[in-house]
Amino acid sequence: MTILVTGGAGYIGSHTVIQLLESGNDVIVLDNLCNANPEVFNRIEKICNRRPAFIEGDVRNAVLLDTIFSNNQIDSVIHFAGLKAVGESVANPVLYYQNNVAGSITLFEVMQQHGCKKVVFSSSATVYGDPASIPVTESSPYAPANPYGTSKMMVENILTDLHISDNNWQVALLRYFNPVGAHPSGLIGEDPKGIPNNLMPFVTQVASGQLEKLSIFGGDYPTQDGTGVRDYIHVQDLARGHLKALEALAENHGCAAYNLGTGVGYSVLDVVNTFMQENQLDIAYQIVERRAGDVAEYYADPSFSSDRLGWKAEHSLKDMVRDHWNWQKNNPEGY
Ligand code: NAD
Ligand code: WQD
């Protein structure tokens, strides 16, 4: 089976490509490399003795997409390609709607023209905003709090409408919680450009001495220790969720949204303390003001994904901090 993976050179995409190749699929990656390094393909080859076909290009390029679909028998698409920095989306919303929404529309148009109607979409728990109750189920209302989150909601709406218009469209909307960790080989992992925004890459860069100190945003939340609580999920579990979603599409399950989280919330201090214990390292930190726009606490109710996809996260927080550090330690400058 041939699967087109947009954004397959990126963090979550590359881990998924490995599992697709290991399961015997043929994979074509389309990525414009705006947030990725082609070295990732050498690493993928080291891990699975195969590499995916790679086309450097943009999902907004309809002519290129048409050529790809004309030249290949593509069964389904996993659509990772997108921009994901919340702050940047607030500063430059048009860029986010152009890349994430217009790019998706172009892709779906070309898929429709070629009769390819199976798609797994990278959505985000960010579509829930500050949820009214936790754990968060898939029926919680949409309440995105920034243009990035709105762009994910819009693409979810477009795909839902496509399925209503033509129920041959098989759609899985995967709402990721907080992806962390890396492939256990330490050969591929998250490679953020500049100073990381997210907690785990910041922690690993403090551990490697590239950054001096972690600022913990807020110590006065109504949580177990006052710091923010999230549902961190190992990228390997997340990648496996995509293979399970493809199986569901093959069985004509229709169009549905799935939470991909563990169902367990950990605080920032839980993450930092587990990182220090597991890796036998010290992390300098200080507790500072809350970060604007942050939510105190949320974690998934993953029971629908378990029932409908037969998918459950298997990795512990210890696995996440160990594997993320193993990647950072072996690749202090990234790829
Ligand atoms: P990433 O930046 O590592 O991967 C995205 C990839 O898409 C990159 O390789 C980038 O070069 C490529 N890309 C971006 N725009 C493109 C375009 N117009 N045409 C072709 N390629 C393009 O990010 P990631 O963490 O792997 O995230 C993958 C997807 O999952 C994104 O859609 C993101 O919004 C979503 N997501 C990520 C997280 C997270 O915290 N990492 C959480 C929820 C959802
Ligand atoms: C986690 C916790 C911070 C950095 C973001 C996006 C979301 C999704 C995942 C794509 C929070 C605290 C962080 C630091 C800290 N991405 N923190 N010091 O904010 O839950 O989610 O990434 O869809 O859309 O918003 O993740 O890793 O930034 O923060 O104390 O230097 O760590 O306050 O409690 P977040 P994060």
Coordinates of N, CA, C and O in Angstrom, one line a residue, residues 108-232:
F108 N -6.9 18.5 -0.3 CA -8.2 17.7 -0.4 C -8.8 17.8 -1.8 O -9.4 16.9 -2.3
E109 N -8.6 19.0 -2.5 CA -9.1 19.1 -3.8 C -8.5 18.1 -4.8 O -9.1 17.5 -5.6
V110 N -7.1 18.1 -4.7 CA -6.4 17.2 -5.6 C -6.7 15.7 -5.2 O -6.9 14.9 -6.1
M111 N -6.9 15.4 -3.9 CA -7.2 14.0 -3.6 C -8.6 13.7 -4.2 O -8.7 12.6 -4.8
Q112 N -9.5 14.6 -4.1 CA -10.9 14.4 -4.7 C -10.8 14.1 -6.2 O -11.4 13.2 -6.7
Q113 N -10.0 14.9 -6.9 CA -9.9 14.8 -8.3 C -9.3 13.4 -8.7 O -9.7 12.9 -9.7
H114 N -8.5 12.9 -7.8 CA -7.9 11.5 -8.1 C -8.6 10.4 -7.4 O -8.1 9.3 -7.4
G115 N -9.7 10.7 -6.7 CA -10.5 9.6 -6.1 C -9.8 9.0 -4.9 O -10.1 7.9 -4.5
C116 N -8.9 9.7 -4.3 CA -8.2 9.2 -3.1 C -9.0 9.9 -1.9 O -8.9 11.1 -1.7
K117 N -9.7 9.2 -1.1 CA -10.6 9.8 -0.1 C -10.4 9.2 1.3 O -11.3 9.2 2.1
K118 N -9.2 8.9 1.6 CA -8.9 8.4 2.9 C -7.8 9.3 3.5 O -6.7 9.4 2.9
V119 N -8.1 10.0 4.6 CA -7.1 10.9 5.2 C -7.1 10.9 6.7 O -8.1 10.8 7.3
V120 N -5.8 10.9 7.2 CA -5.6 11.0 8.6 C -5.0 12.4 8.8 O -4.0 12.8 8.2
F121 N -5.7 13.2 9.7 CA -5.3 14.6 9.8 C -4.7 14.8 11.2 O -5.3 14.4 12.2
S122 N -3.6 15.5 11.3 CA -2.9 15.9 12.5 C -3.7 17.1 13.1 O -3.4 18.3 12.8
S123 N -4.6 16.8 14.0 CA -5.2 17.9 14.7 C -4.6 18.0 16.1 O -3.5 17.5 16.3
S124 N -5.2 18.7 17.0 CA -4.6 19.0 18.3 C -5.6 19.2 19.4 O -6.7 19.7 19.1
A125 N -5.2 18.8 20.6 CA -6.0 19.1 21.8 C -6.3 20.6 21.9 O -7.2 21.0 22.7
T126 N -5.5 21.4 21.2 CA -5.6 22.8 21.3 C -7.0 23.3 20.8 O -7.4 24.4 21.1
V127 N -7.7 22.4 20.0 CA -9.0 22.8 19.5 C -10.0 22.9 20.7 O -11.1 23.6 20.6
Y128 N -9.7 22.3 21.9 CA -10.6 22.4 23.0 C -10.4 23.7 23.8 O -11.2 24.0 24.7
G129 N -9.3 24.4 23.6 CA -9.0 25.6 24.4 C -8.9 25.3 25.8 O -8.1 24.4 26.2
D130 N -9.6 26.0 26.7 CA -9.6 25.8 28.1 C -10.8 25.0 28.4 O -11.9 25.5 28.6
P131 N -10.7 23.7 28.5 CA -11.9 22.8 28.5 C -12.7 23.0 29.8 O -12.1 23.2 30.9
A132 N -14.0 22.9 29.8 CA -14.9 23.2 30.9 C -14.7 22.0 31.9 O -14.9 22.2 33.1
S133 N -14.4 20.8 31.4 CA -14.3 19.7 32.4 C -13.2 18.8 31.9 O -12.9 18.7 30.7
I134 N -12.5 18.1 32.8 CA -11.4 17.2 32.5 C -11.7 15.8 33.2 O -12.3 15.9 34.3
P135 N -11.3 14.7 32.6 CA -10.6 14.6 31.4 C -11.5 15.0 30.2 O -12.7 15.0 30.3
V136 N -10.8 15.4 29.1 CA -11.5 16.0 27.9 C -11.9 14.8 27.0 O -11.1 14.0 26.6
T137 N -13.2 14.8 26.7 CA -13.7 13.8 25.7 C -13.8 14.5 24.3 O -13.8 15.7 24.2
E138 N -14.0 13.7 23.3 CA -14.1 14.2 21.9 C -15.3 15.1 21.7 O -15.4 15.9 20.8
S139 N -16.3 14.9 22.6 CA -17.5 15.8 22.4 C -17.4 17.1 23.1 O -18.4 17.9 23.0
S140 N -16.3 17.4 23.8 CA -16.1 18.7 24.3 C -16.2 19.8 23.2 O -15.7 19.5 22.1
P141 N -16.8 20.9 23.5 CA -17.0 21.9 22.4 C -15.6 22.5 21.9 O -14.7 22.5 22.7
Y142 N -15.7 22.9 20.7 CA -14.5 23.7 20.1 C -14.4 25.0 20.8 O -15.4 25.7 21.0
A143 N -13.2 25.3 21.3 CA -13.0 26.7 21.8 C -11.5 27.1 21.7 O -10.8 27.4 22.6
P144 N -11.0 27.1 20.4 CA -9.6 27.4 20.2 C -9.3 28.8 20.6 O -10.2 29.7 20.5
A145 N -8.1 29.0 21.2 CA -7.8 30.3 21.8 C -6.8 31.2 21.0 O -6.4 32.2 21.4
N146 N -6.4 30.7 19.8 CA -5.4 31.4 19.0 C -5.6 30.9 17.5 O -6.2 29.9 17.3
P147 N -5.0 31.7 16.6 CA -5.2 31.3 15.2 C -4.7 29.9 14.8 O -5.3 29.2 14.0
Y148 N -3.6 29.5 15.5 CA -3.1 28.1 15.3 C -4.3 27.1 15.6 O -4.6 26.2 14.7
G149 N -4.9 27.2 16.8 CA -6.0 26.3 17.1 C -7.1 26.5 16.2 O -7.8 25.5 15.8
T150 N -7.4 27.7 15.8 CA -8.6 27.9 14.9 C -8.3 27.2 13.6 O -9.2 26.7 12.9
S151 N -7.0 27.3 13.1 CA -6.7 26.7 11.8 C -7.0 25.1 11.9 O -7.5 24.5 10.9
K152 N -6.7 24.5 13.0 CA -6.9 23.1 13.2 C -8.4 22.8 13.2 O -8.9 21.9 12.6
M153 N -9.2 23.7 13.9 CA -10.7 23.5 13.9 C -11.2 23.6 12.5 O -12.1 22.9 12.1
M154 N -10.7 24.6 11.8 CA -11.3 24.9 10.4 C -11.0 23.6 9.5 O -11.9 23.2 8.8
V155 N -9.9 23.0 9.6 CA -9.6 21.9 8.8 C -10.5 20.7 9.2 O -11.0 19.9 8.4
E156 N -10.6 20.6 10.5 CA -11.6 19.5 11.0 C -13.0 19.7 10.4 O -13.6 18.8 10.0
N157 N -13.4 21.0 10.4 CA -14.8 21.3 9.9 C -14.8 21.0 8.4 O -15.8 20.4 7.9
I158 N -13.8 21.3 7.7 CA -13.8 21.0 6.2 C -13.9 19.5 5.9 O -14.7 19.1 5.1
L159 N -13.1 18.8 6.7 CA -13.1 17.3 6.5 C -14.4 16.7 6.9 O -14.9 15.8 6.2
T160 N -15.0 17.2 8.0 CA -16.3 16.7 8.4 C -17.4 17.0 7.3 O -18.2 16.1 7.0
D161 N -17.3 18.2 6.7 CA -18.3 18.5 5.7 C -18.1 17.7 4.4 O -19.0 17.3 3.7
L162 N -16.8 17.4 4.1 CA -16.5 16.6 3.0 C -17.1 15.2 3.2 O -17.7 14.6 2.2
H163 N -17.0 14.7 4.4 CA -17.6 13.3 4.6 C -19.1 13.4 4.5 O -19.7 12.5 4.0
I164 N -19.7 14.5 5.0 CA -21.2 14.6 4.9 C -21.6 14.7 3.4 O -22.6 14.1 3.0
S165 N -20.8 15.4 2.6 CA -21.1 15.5 1.2 C -21.0 14.2 0.4 O -21.6 14.0 -0.6
D166 N -20.0 13.4 0.9 CA -19.7 12.2 0.1 C -19.1 11.2 1.2 O -18.0 11.3 1.6
N167 N -20.0 10.2 1.5 CA -19.5 9.3 2.6 C -18.4 8.3 2.2 O -18.0 7.5 3.0
N168 N -18.0 8.4 1.0 CA -16.8 7.7 0.6 C -15.5 8.3 1.3 O -14.5 7.6 1.3
W169 N -15.6 9.5 1.7 CA -14.5 10.1 2.4 C -14.4 9.5 3.8 O -15.3 9.5 4.6
Q170 N -13.2 8.9 4.0 CA -12.9 8.2 5.3 C -11.9 9.1 6.0 O -10.8 9.3 5.5
V171 N -12.3 9.6 7.2 CA -11.5 10.7 7.8 C -11.2 10.3 9.3 O -12.1 10.0 10.1
A172 N -9.9 10.4 9.7 CA -9.6 10.3 11.1 C -9.0 11.7 11.6 O -7.9 12.1 11.0
L173 N -9.6 12.3 12.5 CA -9.1 13.6 13.0 C -8.4 13.3 14.4 O -9.0 12.9 15.3
L174 N -7.0 13.3 14.3 CA -6.3 12.8 15.5 C -5.9 14.1 16.3 O -5.2 14.9 15.9
R175 N -6.5 14.1 17.5 CA -6.2 15.3 18.4 C -5.1 14.9 19.4 O -5.3 14.2 20.4
Y176 N -3.9 15.3 19.1 CA -2.7 15.0 19.9 C -2.7 15.9 21.1 O -3.0 17.1 21.1
F177 N -2.3 15.3 22.3 CA -2.1 16.1 23.5 C -0.7 16.6 23.4 O -0.4 17.3 22.5
N178 N 0.2 16.3 24.4 CA 1.5 16.9 24.3 C 2.6 15.9 23.9 O 3.1 15.2 24.8
P179 N 3.0 15.9 22.7 CA 3.9 14.9 22.2 C 5.4 15.2 22.7 O 5.8 16.3 22.6
V180 N 6.0 14.2 23.2 CA 7.4 14.3 23.7 C 8.1 12.9 23.4 O 7.5 12.0 22.9
G181 N 9.4 12.9 23.8 CA 10.1 11.6 23.6 C 10.7 11.5 22.2 O 10.7 12.5 21.4
A182 N 11.4 10.4 21.9 CA 12.1 10.2 20.6 C 12.2 8.8 20.4 O 11.9 7.9 21.2
H183 N 12.6 8.4 19.1 CA 12.9 7.0 18.8 C 13.9 6.5 19.8 O 14.9 7.1 20.1
P184 N 13.7 5.2 20.3 CA 14.7 4.7 21.3 C 16.1 4.6 20.8 O 17.0 4.5 21.6
S185 N 16.3 4.6 19.5 CA 17.7 4.5 18.9 C 18.5 5.8 19.2 O 19.7 5.8 19.1
G186 N 17.8 6.9 19.5 CA 18.4 8.2 19.6 C 18.8 8.8 18.3 O 19.5 9.8 18.3
L187 N 18.4 8.2 17.2 CA 18.8 8.7 15.9 C 17.9 9.8 15.3 O 18.3 10.6 14.5
I188 N 16.6 9.7 15.7 CA 15.7 10.8 15.3 C 14.9 11.4 16.5 O 14.8 10.7 17.5
G189 N 14.5 12.6 16.4 CA 13.8 13.2 17.5 C 13.4 14.6 17.2 O 13.5 15.0 16.0
E190 N 12.9 15.4 18.2 CA 12.5 16.7 17.9 C 13.7 17.7 17.8 O 14.6 17.6 18.6
D191 N 13.6 18.5 16.7 CA 14.8 19.4 16.4 C 14.3 20.8 16.3 O 14.3 21.4 15.2
P192 N 13.9 21.5 17.4 CA 13.3 22.8 17.3 C 14.4 23.8 16.8 O 15.5 23.7 17.2
K193 N 13.9 24.8 16.0 CA 14.8 25.9 15.6 C 14.8 27.0 16.7 O 13.7 27.3 17.2
G194 N 16.0 27.5 17.1 CA 16.0 28.6 18.1 C 15.7 28.1 19.5 O 15.8 26.9 19.8
I195 N 15.3 29.0 20.3 CA 15.0 28.6 21.7 C 13.7 27.9 21.8 O 12.7 28.5 21.3
P196 N 13.6 26.7 22.3 CA 12.3 26.0 22.3 C 11.2 26.7 23.1 O 11.5 27.3 24.1
N197 N 10.0 26.6 22.6 CA 8.8 27.1 23.3 C 8.3 26.0 24.3 O 7.7 26.3 25.3
N198 N 8.4 24.7 23.9 CA 7.8 23.7 24.6 C 8.7 23.2 25.8 O 9.9 23.3 25.7
L199 N 8.0 22.6 26.7 CA 8.7 22.2 28.0 C 9.9 21.2 27.8 O 11.0 21.5 28.2
M200 N 9.6 20.1 27.1 CA 10.6 19.0 27.1 C 11.9 19.4 26.4 O 13.0 19.2 26.9
P201 N 11.8 20.0 25.2 CA 13.1 20.4 24.6 C 13.8 21.5 25.3 O 15.0 21.5 25.4
F202 N 13.1 22.3 26.1 CA 13.7 23.3 26.9 C 14.5 22.6 28.0 O 15.7 22.9 28.3
V203 N 13.8 21.6 28.7 CA 14.5 20.9 29.8 C 15.8 20.2 29.3 O 16.8 20.3 29.9
T204 N 15.7 19.5 28.1 CA 16.8 18.8 27.6 C 18.0 19.7 27.2 O 19.1 19.4 27.4
Q205 N 17.6 21.0 26.8 CA 18.7 21.9 26.4 C 19.3 22.5 27.7 O 20.5 22.9 27.7
V206 N 18.6 22.6 28.8 CA 19.2 23.0 30.1 C 20.1 21.8 30.5 O 21.3 22.1 30.9
A207 N 19.7 20.6 30.4 CA 20.5 19.4 30.8 C 21.8 19.4 30.0 O 22.8 19.0 30.6
S208 N 21.7 19.8 28.7 CA 23.0 19.7 27.9 C 23.9 20.9 28.1 O 24.9 21.0 27.5
G209 N 23.4 21.9 28.9 CA 24.2 23.1 29.1 C 24.0 24.2 28.0 O 24.6 25.2 28.1
Q210 N 23.1 24.0 27.1 CA 22.9 25.0 26.0 C 22.1 26.2 26.6 O 22.1 27.3 26.1
L211 N 21.2 25.9 27.5 CA 20.4 26.9 28.2 C 20.7 26.8 29.7 O 21.0 25.8 30.2
E212 N 20.6 28.0 30.3 CA 21.1 28.0 31.7 C 20.1 27.5 32.7 O 20.4 26.7 33.6
K213 N 18.8 27.9 32.5 CA 17.9 27.6 33.6 C 16.5 27.5 33.0 O 16.1 28.3 32.1
L214 N 15.7 26.6 33.5 CA 14.3 26.5 33.1 C 13.4 27.5 33.9 O 13.6 27.6 35.1
S215 N 12.6 28.3 33.2 CA 11.6 29.1 33.9 C 10.3 28.2 33.9 O 9.8 27.9 32.8
I216 N 9.8 28.0 35.1 CA 8.5 27.3 35.2 C 7.4 28.3 35.3 O 7.5 29.2 36.2
F217 N 6.5 28.3 34.3 CA 5.5 29.4 34.2 C 4.4 29.1 35.1 O 3.4 28.5 34.8
G218 N 4.4 29.7 36.3 CA 3.3 29.7 37.3 C 3.5 28.6 38.3 O 3.7 27.4 38.0
G219 N 3.4 29.0 39.6 CA 3.5 28.0 40.7 C 2.3 28.1 41.5 O 2.2 27.5 42.6
D220 N 1.2 28.8 41.0 CA 0.1 29.1 41.9 C -1.2 28.6 41.2 O -2.3 29.1 41.4
Y221 N -1.1 27.6 40.3 CA -2.3 27.1 39.7 C -3.0 26.2 40.7 O -2.4 25.6 41.5
P222 N -4.3 26.0 40.5 CA -5.0 25.1 41.4 C -4.8 23.6 41.0 O -5.7 22.9 40.6
T223 N -3.5 23.2 41.1 CA -3.2 21.8 40.7 C -2.4 21.2 41.9 O -2.2 21.9 42.9
Q224 N -2.0 20.0 41.8 CA -1.5 19.3 43.0 C -0.2 20.0 43.5 O -0.1 20.0 44.8
D225 N 0.6 20.6 42.7 CA 1.8 21.3 43.2 C 1.9 22.7 42.8 O 2.9 23.4 42.9
G226 N 0.8 23.2 42.2 CA 0.8 24.6 41.7 C 1.3 24.9 40.3 O 1.1 26.0 39.8
T227 N 1.9 23.9 39.7 CA 2.4 24.0 38.3 C 1.4 23.4 37.3 O 0.6 22.6 37.7
G228 N 1.5 23.8 36.1 CA 0.6 23.4 35.0 C 0.6 21.9 34.8 O 1.7 21.3 34.8
V229 N -0.6 21.3 34.5 CA -0.7 19.9 34.3 C -1.1 19.6 32.8 O -2.0 20.2 32.3
R230 N -0.4 18.7 32.2 CA -0.6 18.3 30.8 C -0.6 16.8 30.7 O 0.0 16.1 31.5
D231 N -1.1 16.3 29.5 CA -1.1 14.9 29.2 C 0.1 14.7 28.2 O -0.1 14.9 26.9
Y232 N 1.2 14.4 28.7 CA 2.4 14.1 27.8 C 2.3 12.7 27.2 O 2.0 11.8 27.9

